[in-house]
Amino acid sequence: MNFLNKQELTAQQLFQVADDAYLNGSPWQLKTFQTELLNEYTHYLGMVDDLGRLIGFVGGTYLDGVLDISNVAIMQAYQKQHLGELLLRTWFNMFVAQTTVLLEVRDGNEGAKRLYRRLGFETYRKRKAYYNHPVEDAVLMMLQLPIRSKE
């Protein structure tokens, strides 16, 4: 797999991957990605297949030593191949040690929670009924870089 940095990605590409990756379509609008790519504090990393097609990405905001992950998406045809883990590990290596990484995930997304725990994330809070369509709790997780894998 190869990777693309933020400057090599387009909002349309990100939207298309997110739209494919989630069962109910992208939880983010195209405008959200357009705004994110213009923000100096956001960091994105895209993953491309051997033909150069974007198949996944991760993005978030880094400010004052805290990286807040806003989105992780892998196209459905490429899920369950540990590509999300490879993408996150590669991305995390771009940040300094002692960076605090935060994320939230649907409580019912067991696969994602397993991945995050494997990378060393720990749950620090739940938000009741945070998500809509369907209504679901959010699990807030935190990690201190560097990764200390729980293999």
Coordinates of C-alpha atoms in Angstrom, one line a residue:
M1 CA 0.0 0.0 0.0
N2 CA 1.1 3.6 -0.7
F3 CA 0.0 6.7 1.1
L4 CA -1.0 10.3 0.2
N5 CA -0.5 13.3 2.3
K6 CA -3.2 16.0 2.9
Q7 CA -2.0 18.1 -0.1
E8 CA -2.5 15.2 -2.4
L9 CA -6.1 14.5 -1.4
T10 CA -9.3 16.1 -2.6
A11 CA -12.5 16.6 -0.7
Q12 CA -14.4 14.6 -3.4
Q13 CA -12.1 11.6 -2.9
L14 CA -12.5 11.7 0.9
F15 CA -16.3 12.0 0.6
Q16 CA -16.5 9.0 -1.9
V17 CA -14.4 6.8 0.4
A18 CA -16.5 7.8 3.5
D19 CA -19.7 7.2 1.5
D20 CA -18.7 3.7 0.6
A21 CA -17.1 2.9 4.0
Y22 CA -20.2 3.4 6.1
L23 CA -23.4 1.3 5.8
N24 CA -25.6 4.4 5.9
G25 CA -23.4 6.5 3.7
S26 CA -20.9 9.2 4.7
P27 CA -21.7 10.8 8.1
W28 CA -19.9 13.9 6.8
Q29 CA -20.9 16.2 3.9
L30 CA -18.6 17.1 1.0
K31 CA -18.4 20.7 2.4
T32 CA -17.0 19.3 5.7
F33 CA -14.1 17.7 3.8
Q34 CA -13.5 20.9 1.8
T35 CA -13.3 22.9 5.0
E36 CA -11.1 20.4 6.7
L37 CA -8.6 20.3 3.9
L38 CA -8.2 24.1 4.1
N39 CA -7.6 24.1 7.9
E40 CA -4.0 24.5 8.8
Y41 CA -4.4 22.3 12.0
T42 CA -5.9 19.3 10.2
H43 CA -3.8 16.3 9.2
Y44 CA -4.9 13.7 6.8
L45 CA -3.3 10.5 5.4
G46 CA -4.8 8.6 2.5
M47 CA -4.2 5.0 1.6
V48 CA -4.1 4.0 -2.1
D49 CA -4.2 0.6 -3.8
D50 CA -1.7 -0.6 -6.4
L51 CA -3.6 1.3 -9.1
G52 CA -3.4 4.6 -7.2
R53 CA -7.1 4.6 -6.1
L54 CA -7.9 6.0 -2.7
I55 CA -9.3 3.2 -0.6
G56 CA -9.0 4.7 2.9
F57 CA -8.1 7.7 5.0
V58 CA -7.7 9.1 8.5
G59 CA -8.0 12.7 9.5
G60 CA -7.9 14.8 12.6
T61 CA -6.9 18.1 14.2
Y62 CA -3.6 18.5 15.9
L63 CA -3.2 21.4 18.3
D64 CA -1.1 21.9 21.5
G65 CA 0.1 18.2 21.7
V66 CA -3.4 16.8 21.2
L67 CA -4.5 14.9 18.1
D68 CA -8.3 14.6 17.9
I69 CA -9.3 12.1 15.3
S70 CA -12.3 13.2 13.3
N71 CA -12.6 10.4 10.8
V72 CA -11.2 7.0 9.8
A73 CA -12.7 5.3 6.8
I74 CA -11.7 2.2 4.7
M75 CA -13.9 1.2 1.7
Q76 CA -16.0 -1.8 2.4
A77 CA -14.2 -4.0 -0.1
Y78 CA -11.0 -3.5 1.8
Q79 CA -12.3 -3.8 5.3
K80 CA -11.3 -6.7 7.6
Q81 CA -7.8 -6.9 6.1
H82 CA -6.1 -4.9 8.9
L83 CA -5.6 -1.9 6.6
G84 CA -7.1 0.5 9.1
E85 CA -4.5 -0.6 11.6
L86 CA -1.7 -0.1 9.0
L87 CA -3.1 3.3 8.1
L88 CA -3.3 4.4 11.8
R89 CA 0.2 3.1 12.7
T90 CA 1.7 4.9 9.7
W91 CA -0.1 8.1 10.5
F92 CA 0.8 8.0 14.2
N93 CA 4.4 7.7 13.3
M94 CA 4.2 11.3 11.9
F95 CA 3.5 12.8 15.3
V96 CA 5.9 13.4 18.2
A97 CA 6.1 11.1 21.2
Q98 CA 3.8 12.2 24.1
T99 CA 1.1 13.3 21.7
T100 CA -2.3 12.6 23.2
V101 CA -4.7 11.0 20.7
L102 CA -8.5 11.2 21.2
L103 CA -11.3 9.7 19.4
E104 CA -15.0 8.7 19.7
V105 CA -16.6 5.6 18.3
R106 CA -20.1 4.2 18.2
D107 CA -20.5 1.8 21.1
G108 CA -21.8 -0.9 18.8
N109 CA -18.8 -0.7 16.4
E110 CA -17.0 -3.7 18.0
G111 CA -14.5 -4.1 15.2
A112 CA -13.3 -0.5 15.5
K113 CA -13.2 -0.7 19.3
R114 CA -11.1 -3.9 19.1
L115 CA -8.7 -2.2 16.7
Y116 CA -8.3 0.8 18.9
R117 CA -7.7 -1.3 22.0
R118 CA -5.1 -3.3 20.1
L119 CA -3.3 0.0 19.4
G120 CA -3.4 0.8 23.1
F121 CA -6.4 3.1 23.3
E122 CA -8.3 3.1 26.6
T123 CA -11.9 4.2 27.2
Y124 CA -12.2 7.2 29.4
R125 CA -15.9 8.2 29.1
K126 CA -19.2 7.4 27.3
R127 CA -21.7 9.9 25.9
K128 CA -25.2 8.6 26.1
A129 CA -27.3 8.8 22.9
Y130 CA -24.6 10.8 21.2
Y131 CA -25.1 9.4 17.7
N132 CA -28.3 9.5 15.5
H133 CA -29.5 7.2 12.7
P134 CA -29.6 5.0 14.8
V135 CA -29.3 6.6 18.3
E136 CA -26.3 5.1 20.0
D137 CA -23.8 5.9 22.7
A138 CA -20.3 7.2 21.9
V139 CA -17.3 5.7 23.5
L140 CA -14.5 8.2 24.0
M141 CA -11.0 6.7 23.9
M142 CA -7.5 8.0 24.5
L143 CA -3.9 7.0 23.6
Q144 CA -0.6 8.5 24.5
L145 CA 2.0 8.1 21.7
P146 CA 4.1 6.2 21.0
I147 CA 1.9 3.1 20.4
R148 CA 2.4 0.3 22.9
S149 CA 0.5 -2.4 21.1
K150 CA -1.6 -4.9 22.9
E151 CA -1.1 -7.7 20.5

